[in-house]
XYZ file of N, CA and C in Angstrom:
630
model
N 21.801 -10.476 2.074
C 21.709 -9.058 2.069
C 20.325 -8.631 2.572
N 20.288 -7.821 3.577
C 18.999 -7.371 4.131
C 18.795 -5.988 3.764
N 17.573 -5.528 3.774
C 17.284 -4.106 3.494
C 15.831 -3.847 3.591
N 15.390 -2.646 3.143
C 13.988 -2.241 3.215
C 13.180 -3.037 2.211
N 11.819 -3.053 2.307
C 11.033 -3.789 1.429
C 11.107 -3.181 -0.005
N 10.892 -4.104 -1.039
C 10.948 -3.713 -2.407
C 12.345 -3.236 -2.868
N 13.337 -3.592 -2.213
C 14.688 -3.277 -2.671
C 15.056 -4.286 -3.637
N 15.702 -3.823 -4.725
C 16.155 -4.757 -5.747
C 17.658 -4.702 -5.819
N 18.243 -5.730 -6.296
C 19.692 -5.805 -6.431
C 20.000 -6.569 -7.746
N 21.157 -6.142 -8.364
C 21.561 -6.772 -9.560
C 22.093 -8.220 -9.336
N 22.851 -8.408 -8.310
C 23.356 -9.751 -7.958
C 23.385 -9.883 -6.477
N 23.440 -11.134 -5.972
C 23.535 -11.362 -4.549
C 24.910 -11.248 -4.044
N 25.116 -10.439 -2.937
C 26.466 -10.299 -2.518
C 26.946 -11.524 -1.838
N 28.282 -11.845 -1.881
C 28.826 -12.948 -1.147
C 28.718 -12.721 0.289
N 28.689 -13.796 1.151
C 28.632 -13.638 2.582
C 29.891 -12.994 3.125
N 29.646 -12.035 4.012
C 30.758 -11.252 4.606
C 31.382 -12.094 5.755
N 32.669 -11.956 5.846
C 33.343 -12.626 6.889
C 33.106 -11.942 8.282
N 33.088 -12.742 9.333
C 32.862 -12.142 10.650
C 33.987 -11.166 10.941
N 33.564 -10.060 11.555
C 34.636 -9.053 11.988
C 35.027 -8.114 10.894
N 34.480 -8.199 9.676
C 34.827 -7.357 8.599
C 33.803 -6.255 8.473
N 34.185 -5.098 7.956
C 33.312 -3.996 7.764
C 33.343 -3.623 6.280
N 32.269 -3.005 5.795
C 32.197 -2.637 4.415
C 32.125 -1.064 4.305
N 32.678 -0.562 3.294
C 32.560 0.905 3.033
C 31.899 1.158 1.736
N 31.230 2.333 1.619
C 30.618 2.628 0.306
C 31.579 2.622 -0.812
N 31.068 2.157 -2.001
C 31.861 2.108 -3.224
C 31.514 3.275 -4.030
N 32.467 4.010 -4.666
C 32.251 5.187 -5.441
C 31.283 4.862 -6.638
N 30.492 5.779 -7.023
C 29.594 5.640 -8.131
C 28.210 5.016 -7.779
N 27.919 4.824 -6.477
C 26.753 4.261 -6.083
C 25.479 5.124 -6.210
N 25.661 6.360 -6.538
C 24.566 7.328 -6.620
C 23.960 7.340 -8.019
N 24.514 6.611 -8.974
C 24.050 6.673 -10.317
C 22.659 5.875 -10.389
N 21.782 6.540 -11.190
C 20.377 5.948 -11.313
C 20.431 4.725 -12.202
N 19.429 3.883 -12.035
C 19.244 2.685 -12.887
C 18.717 3.150 -14.260
N 19.192 2.448 -15.335
C 18.735 2.748 -16.670
C 17.667 1.810 -17.099
N 16.551 2.376 -17.603
C 15.428 1.585 -18.111
C 15.753 0.909 -19.416
N 15.226 -0.293 -19.590
C 15.517 -1.030 -20.891
C 14.610 -0.511 -22.004
N 13.578 0.316 -21.691
C 12.739 0.951 -22.685
C 12.241 -0.128 -23.666
N 11.672 -1.211 -23.165
C 11.261 -2.310 -23.982
C 10.085 -1.962 -24.869
N 9.129 -1.176 -24.289
C 7.921 -0.889 -25.108
C 8.287 0.079 -26.244
N 8.969 1.210 -25.991
C 9.324 2.062 -27.161
C 10.267 1.401 -28.161
N 11.212 0.617 -27.702
C 12.101 -0.082 -28.612
C 11.337 -1.127 -29.422
N 10.348 -1.845 -28.759
C 9.571 -2.815 -29.541
C 8.699 -2.127 -30.611
N 8.035 -1.021 -30.198
C 7.177 -0.337 -31.178
C 8.033 0.272 -32.331
N 9.160 0.801 -32.023
C 10.034 1.320 -33.094
C 10.524 0.202 -34.024
N 10.847 -0.934 -33.473
C 11.288 -2.020 -34.264
C 10.165 -2.575 -35.146
N 8.951 -2.570 -34.587
C 7.773 -3.008 -35.372
C 7.480 -2.070 -36.560
N 7.518 -0.802 -36.300
C 7.257 0.163 -37.353
C 8.320 0.053 -38.435
N 9.561 0.023 -38.046
C 10.644 -0.134 -39.026
C 10.499 -1.416 -39.865
N 10.123 -2.480 -39.203
C 9.914 -3.735 -39.857
C 8.801 -3.661 -40.895
N 7.704 -3.029 -40.541
C 6.593 -2.908 -41.461
C 6.945 -2.069 -42.649
N 7.609 -0.898 -42.376
C 7.968 -0.029 -43.466
C 8.952 -0.587 -44.417
N 10.060 -1.224 -43.818
C 11.034 -1.905 -44.574
C 10.435 -3.078 -45.398
N 9.467 -3.794 -44.820
C 8.841 -4.966 -45.574
C 8.026 -4.391 -46.741
N 7.349 -3.297 -46.521
C 6.516 -2.746 -47.618
C 7.403 -2.293 -48.772
N 8.461 -1.602 -48.423
C 9.345 -1.032 -49.529
C 10.080 -2.206 -50.208
N 10.454 -3.271 -49.431
C 11.078 -4.383 -50.086
C 10.185 -5.133 -50.999
N 8.902 -5.239 -50.622
C 7.883 -5.921 -51.469
C 7.729 -5.099 -52.806
N 7.715 -3.710 -52.606
C 7.515 -2.873 -53.841
C 8.714 -3.002 -54.709
N 9.936 -3.003 -54.191
C 11.137 -3.174 -55.040
C 11.102 -4.495 -55.759
N 10.794 -5.589 -55.063
C 10.736 -6.892 -55.753
C 9.671 -6.912 -56.788
N 8.495 -6.224 -56.537
C 7.413 -6.287 -57.571
C 7.907 -5.515 -58.799
N 8.608 -4.399 -58.601
C 9.039 -3.591 -59.799
C 10.089 -4.440 -60.533
N 11.063 -5.027 -59.834
C 12.108 -5.788 -60.495
C 11.465 -7.022 -61.265
N 10.271 -7.479 -60.858
C 9.672 -8.646 -61.501
C 8.704 -8.120 -62.599
N 8.877 -6.910 -63.026
C 8.054 -6.291 -64.099
C 6.622 -6.250 -63.761
N 6.300 -6.004 -62.500
C 4.903 -5.780 -62.076
C 4.782 -4.341 -61.639
N 3.506 -3.941 -61.578
C 3.198 -2.495 -61.223
C 3.583 -2.307 -59.793
N 4.220 -1.160 -59.434
C 4.457 -0.877 -58.076
C 3.199 -0.576 -57.303
N 3.401 -0.538 -56.009
C 2.242 -0.311 -55.147
C 1.700 1.093 -55.300
N 0.345 1.236 -55.369
C -0.168 2.519 -55.681
C 0.090 3.559 -54.592
N 0.147 3.206 -53.359
C 0.476 4.144 -52.388
C 1.852 4.777 -52.443
N 2.793 3.911 -52.947
C 4.139 4.454 -53.128
C 4.253 5.469 -54.262
N 3.517 5.137 -55.366
C 3.502 6.053 -56.520
C 2.822 7.311 -56.153
N 1.724 7.229 -55.353
C 0.997 8.451 -54.890
C 1.918 9.306 -53.954
N 2.639 8.587 -53.084
C 3.483 9.290 -52.165
C 4.581 10.043 -52.931
N 5.190 9.329 -53.898
C 6.226 10.050 -54.689
C 5.680 11.164 -55.455
N 4.502 11.052 -55.966
C 3.891 12.175 -56.700
C 3.598 13.362 -55.832
N 3.104 13.053 -54.674
C 2.769 14.193 -53.733
C 4.029 14.922 -53.265
N 5.101 14.122 -53.026
C 6.330 14.734 -52.577
C 6.969 15.618 -53.700
N 6.797 15.181 -54.880
C 7.326 15.952 -56.044
C 6.587 17.151 -56.374
N 5.217 17.177 -56.155
C 4.420 18.291 -56.487
C 4.162 19.306 -55.376
N 4.148 18.938 -54.276
C 3.857 19.771 -53.077
C 4.984 20.674 -52.754
N 4.778 21.983 -52.585
C 5.923 22.884 -52.175
C 6.315 22.615 -50.676
N 7.523 23.115 -50.329
C 7.979 22.834 -48.989
C 7.155 23.557 -47.890
N 6.488 24.645 -48.268
C 5.713 25.367 -47.246
C 4.239 24.843 -47.245
N 3.966 23.754 -47.819
C 2.644 23.174 -47.780
C 2.350 22.720 -46.383
N 1.078 22.908 -45.911
C 0.693 22.574 -44.560
C 0.963 21.143 -44.197
N 0.632 20.187 -45.206
C 0.867 18.746 -44.928
C 2.320 18.375 -44.792
N 3.152 19.056 -45.632
C 4.562 18.822 -45.562
C 5.083 19.291 -44.285
N 4.727 20.443 -43.795
C 5.194 21.005 -42.504
C 4.707 20.168 -41.368
N 3.471 19.719 -41.458
C 2.898 18.830 -40.446
C 3.664 17.488 -40.308
N 3.969 16.920 -41.446
C 4.680 15.696 -41.395
C 6.056 15.867 -40.862
N 6.666 16.933 -41.229
C 8.041 17.269 -40.773
C 8.058 17.526 -39.258
N 7.039 18.196 -38.774
C 6.901 18.489 -37.324
C 6.734 17.144 -36.609
N 5.881 16.267 -37.060
C 5.685 14.956 -36.368
C 6.918 14.115 -36.391
N 7.645 14.117 -37.511
C 8.880 13.396 -37.571
C 9.905 13.901 -36.630
N 10.005 15.214 -36.579
C 11.000 15.932 -35.616
C 10.583 15.609 -34.198
N 9.289 15.595 -33.887
C 8.878 15.390 -32.465
C 9.187 13.902 -32.104
N 8.949 12.998 -33.038
C 9.245 11.589 -32.725
C 10.777 11.351 -32.573
N 11.534 12.000 -33.392
C 12.972 11.899 -33.313
C 13.476 12.433 -31.938
N 13.021 13.602 -31.600
C 13.377 14.221 -30.329
C 12.953 13.322 -29.145
N 11.756 12.736 -29.220
C 11.396 11.823 -28.151
C 12.288 10.649 -28.037
N 12.742 10.030 -29.205
C 13.647 8.961 -29.153
C 15.006 9.372 -28.576
N 15.446 10.557 -28.958
C 16.715 11.052 -28.412
C 16.689 11.218 -26.885
N 15.557 11.752 -26.423
C 15.323 11.913 -24.897
C 15.367 10.571 -24.288
N 14.703 9.567 -24.824
C 14.694 8.255 -24.264
C 16.122 7.696 -24.255
N 16.849 8.013 -25.270
C 18.193 7.400 -25.364
C 19.236 7.935 -24.357
N 19.051 9.226 -24.018
C 20.002 9.922 -23.125
C 19.623 10.022 -21.657
N 18.356 9.546 -21.363
C 17.859 9.730 -19.962
C 17.758 8.286 -19.391
N 18.058 8.123 -18.118
C 18.001 6.768 -17.540
C 16.624 6.207 -17.290
N 15.604 7.057 -16.955
C 14.335 6.523 -16.615
C 14.316 5.854 -15.280
N 13.332 5.006 -15.099
C 13.162 4.265 -13.740
C 13.211 5.207 -12.592
N 12.398 6.297 -12.672
C 12.440 7.297 -11.642
C 11.912 6.813 -10.347
N 11.181 5.722 -10.341
C 10.571 5.150 -9.131
C 11.622 4.399 -8.259
N 12.802 4.174 -8.810
C 13.814 3.493 -8.033
C 14.839 4.486 -7.568
N 15.187 4.433 -6.285
C 16.203 5.315 -5.672
C 17.407 4.425 -5.465
N 18.614 4.865 -5.998
C 19.784 4.025 -5.760
C 20.222 4.012 -4.332
N 20.667 2.860 -3.871
C 21.162 2.639 -2.504
C 22.658 2.580 -2.498
N 23.195 2.803 -1.292
C 24.632 2.826 -1.120
C 25.212 1.453 -1.611
N 26.347 1.535 -2.318
C 27.022 0.334 -2.718
C 28.101 -0.032 -1.728
N 28.019 -1.183 -1.175
C 29.092 -1.698 -0.286
C 29.930 -2.763 -0.910
N 29.563 -3.129 -2.107
C 30.309 -4.095 -2.893
C 30.327 -3.726 -4.356
N 31.485 -3.742 -5.023
C 31.557 -3.192 -6.366
C 30.672 -3.955 -7.378
N 30.221 -5.244 -7.112
C 29.534 -6.042 -8.017
C 28.003 -6.033 -7.701
N 27.596 -5.176 -6.813
C 26.186 -5.195 -6.363
C 25.616 -3.828 -6.404
N 24.513 -3.729 -7.073
C 23.775 -2.484 -7.009
C 22.371 -2.765 -6.605
N 21.883 -1.911 -5.678
C 20.485 -2.096 -5.132
C 19.713 -0.796 -5.259
N 18.418 -0.932 -5.462
C 17.519 0.205 -5.538
C 16.295 -0.018 -4.658
N 15.756 1.086 -4.202
C 14.633 1.040 -3.305
C 13.394 1.778 -3.938
N 12.303 1.192 -3.995
C 11.114 1.714 -4.591
C 10.694 2.931 -3.765
N 10.280 4.037 -4.464
C 9.796 5.257 -3.713
C 8.614 4.940 -2.796
N 7.673 4.237 -3.350
C 6.512 3.938 -2.590
C 6.799 3.130 -1.317
N 7.744 2.221 -1.470
C 8.162 1.403 -0.321
C 8.828 2.251 0.714
N 9.717 3.108 0.257
C 10.381 4.146 1.184
C 9.350 4.974 1.837
N 8.375 5.476 1.115
C 7.400 6.334 1.737
C 6.518 5.601 2.826
N 6.297 4.289 2.491
C 5.554 3.461 3.496
C 6.309 3.312 4.821
N 7.652 3.053 4.644
C 8.390 2.821 5.804
C 8.464 4.093 6.653
N 8.625 5.319 5.990
C 8.745 6.493 6.714
C 7.368 6.923 7.369
N 6.311 6.536 6.651
C 4.976 6.897 7.166
C 4.657 6.036 8.429
N 5.100 4.813 8.428
C 4.896 3.921 9.574
C 5.665 4.423 10.775
N 6.859 4.956 10.510
C 7.697 5.530 11.563
C 7.111 6.708 12.112
N 6.465 7.586 11.269
C 5.780 8.743 11.758
C 4.628 8.411 12.714
N 3.863 7.395 12.362
C 2.725 6.965 13.169
C 3.080 6.403 14.466
N 4.359 6.069 14.662
C 4.846 5.537 15.972
C 5.073 6.627 16.978
N 5.163 7.874 16.454
C 5.401 9.017 17.363
C 4.077 9.389 18.092
N 4.236 9.580 19.326
C 2.969 9.904 20.180
C 2.515 11.290 19.683
N 1.222 11.320 19.521
C 0.569 12.630 19.112
C 0.288 12.744 17.617
N 0.868 11.861 16.763
C 0.628 11.940 15.367
C -0.622 11.150 15.002
N -1.588 11.895 14.420
C -2.833 11.190 13.972
C -2.778 10.568 12.594
N -2.132 11.296 11.730
C -1.984 10.796 10.333
C -0.719 11.430 9.777
N -0.268 10.861 8.621
C 0.968 11.390 7.987
C 0.940 11.107 6.553
N 1.372 12.007 5.730
C 1.517 11.779 4.300
C 2.922 12.054 3.900
N 3.519 11.037 3.243
C 4.983 11.141 2.896
C 5.159 11.012 1.414
N 5.903 11.899 0.884
C 6.277 11.882 -0.593
C 7.813 11.859 -0.700
N 8.354 10.792 -1.269
C 9.854 10.627 -1.405
C 10.209 11.003 -2.861
N 11.023 12.049 -2.968
C 11.560 12.436 -4.213
C 12.945 12.051 -4.353
N 13.639 12.439 -5.486
C 15.023 12.061 -5.712
C 16.020 12.590 -4.594
N 15.770 13.889 -4.216
C 16.714 14.443 -3.269
C 15.945 15.134 -2.082
N 14.685 14.927 -1.964
C 13.884 15.518 -0.966
C 12.783 14.608 -0.516
N 12.460 14.667 0.752
C 11.397 13.910 1.326
C 10.426 14.872 2.019
N 9.190 14.904 1.508
C 8.161 15.825 2.088
C 7.308 15.068 3.002
N 7.131 15.535 4.184
C 6.303 14.853 5.234
C 5.269 15.893 5.749
N 3.944 15.554 5.683
C 2.905 16.340 6.217
C 2.212 15.517 7.291
N 2.337 15.922 8.534
C 1.787 15.256 9.676
C 0.722 16.072 10.354
N -0.252 15.308 10.928
C -1.371 15.894 11.679
C -1.225 15.366 13.171
N -1.128 16.435 14.054
C -1.019 16.113 15.495
C -2.282 16.455 16.192
N -2.948 15.468 16.890
C -4.209 15.720 17.524
C -4.060 15.962 19.017
N -2.878 15.712 19.629
C -2.631 16.059 21.005
C -1.099 16.249 21.099
N -0.653 16.750 22.224
C 0.675 17.140 22.472
C 0.960 18.486 21.758
N 1.994 19.167 22.176
C 2.416 20.412 21.576
C 2.924 20.154 20.125
N 2.631 20.994 19.237
C 3.120 20.875 17.834
C 4.631 20.879 17.748
N 5.229 21.776 18.535
C 6.695 21.836 18.584
C 7.358 20.565 19.036
N 6.720 19.978 20.157
C 7.230 18.619 20.679
C 7.118 17.503 19.681
N 5.953 17.496 18.961
C 5.814 16.480 17.983
C 6.708 16.694 16.844
N 6.931 17.934 16.392
C 7.848 18.167 15.274
C 9.288 17.755 15.682
N 9.728 18.001 16.883
C 11.049 17.608 17.330
C 11.185 16.104 17.341
N 10.196 15.393 17.854
C 10.320 13.858 17.870
C 10.269 13.403 16.435
N 9.393 13.947 15.552
C 9.356 13.460 14.164
C 10.658 13.693 13.432
N 11.296 14.821 13.664
C 12.600 15.144 13.025
C 13.613 14.120 13.444
N 13.673 13.789 14.702
C 14.711 12.834 15.142
C 14.416 11.412 14.588
N 13.123 11.012 14.547
C 12.772 9.697 14.099
C 13.030 9.608 12.567
N 12.601 10.660 11.852
C 12.748 10.633 10.407
C 14.169 10.679 9.921
N 14.970 11.451 10.692
C 16.423 11.515 10.327
C 17.076 10.120 10.472
N 16.706 9.440 11.533
C 17.227 8.053 11.757
C 16.719 7.140 10.700
N 15.395 7.243 10.415
C 14.787 6.321 9.454
C 15.373 6.557 7.987
N 15.716 7.813 7.633
C 16.248 8.113 6.312
C 17.679 7.567 6.242
N 18.419 7.633 7.333
C 19.786 6.997 7.330
C 19.625 5.458 7.158
N 18.570 4.945 7.809
C 18.412 3.434 7.768
C 18.016 2.928 6.428
N 17.450 3.799 5.533
C 17.100 3.380 4.240
C 18.304 3.032 3.384
N 19.440 3.522 3.678
C 20.676 3.228 2.952
C 20.695 3.854 1.608
N 20.082 5.085 1.393
C 20.093 5.662 0.046
C 21.460 6.194 -0.290
N 21.856 6.158 -1.567
C 23.198 6.606 -1.890
C 23.298 8.025 -1.912
N 22.211 8.781 -2.143
C 22.224 10.244 -2.160
C 21.376 10.741 -0.955
N 21.936 11.458 0.044
C 21.090 11.856 1.211
C 19.885 12.615 0.782
N 18.809 12.367 1.406
C 17.522 13.055 1.133
C 17.290 14.128 2.192
N 16.995 15.287 1.696
C 16.691 16.475 2.551
C 15.244 16.321 3.070
N 15.089 16.474 4.362
C 13.761 16.340 5.036
C 13.044 17.622 5.022
N 11.812 17.676 4.560
C 10.891 18.798 4.671
C 9.698 18.354 5.517
N 9.495 18.950 6.701
C 8.521 18.432 7.642
C 7.530 19.560 7.965
N 6.238 19.261 7.893
C 5.141 20.132 8.298
C 4.209 19.464 9.298
N 3.967 20.066 10.441
C 3.095 19.480 11.437
C 1.954 20.504 11.725
N 0.754 20.076 11.689
C -0.333 20.921 11.909
C -1.415 20.190 12.721
N -2.316 21.063 13.219
C -3.522 20.572 14.004
C -4.579 20.037 13.002
N -5.388 19.093 13.393
C -6.504 18.734 12.498
C -7.496 19.864 12.365
N -8.099 19.956 11.158
C -9.066 21.036 10.919
C -10.359 20.707 11.624
N -11.209 21.756 11.737
C -12.523 21.516 12.300
C -13.395 20.711 11.462
N -14.369 20.073 11.999
C -15.300 19.261 11.235
C -16.037 20.083 10.264
N -16.118 19.656 8.971
C -16.864 20.384 7.982
C -15.970 21.395 7.267
N -14.669 21.563 7.695
C -13.801 22.466 7.155
C -12.495 21.712 6.692
N -11.898 22.204 5.592
C -10.694 21.658 5.212
C -9.555 22.204 6.078
N -8.627 21.324 6.508
C -7.554 21.734 7.346
C -6.586 22.679 6.587
């Protein structure tokens, strides 16, 4: 399987037979889901510490020993403080914010830096890094005569290109860039077509911002 740099694939596709053609597989536009290893690890660590502390306290009480002082103080504070107390409201707000954050992580795919590519085989999913796609498009821009510099930003559904032309007519450079970038975007093999937004300008005067 060949493709743009920094492209990732779940599995390697089998070699295609000569004379055969492939067609896109439905569902190839779905984004990759992040494993969320860091949040999951932190949550598991916190739960492990809290569960271990309470388990130790229960075992100590069952063994006719005094319970942990922090647990007794926490129980007393929860029993005596009213619901409108500032510390109770603060703790509830923090717990709600953490719960909302975990829910957002659970229902969102993440990995926004990976753009899904077209699937030509049902067992293969490939993704292209945004920075790699921007590098490819920027190099193609610099191949156009008259382009002095270019800045490319690749988003999920839009590609923003800002080019500086130091000679040739701006309209001619814009037309050439549009043709080159349209071809380059198709060559990236993205599952969801990217809309091109192109701006071409002259370089600013020395000492002034363009």
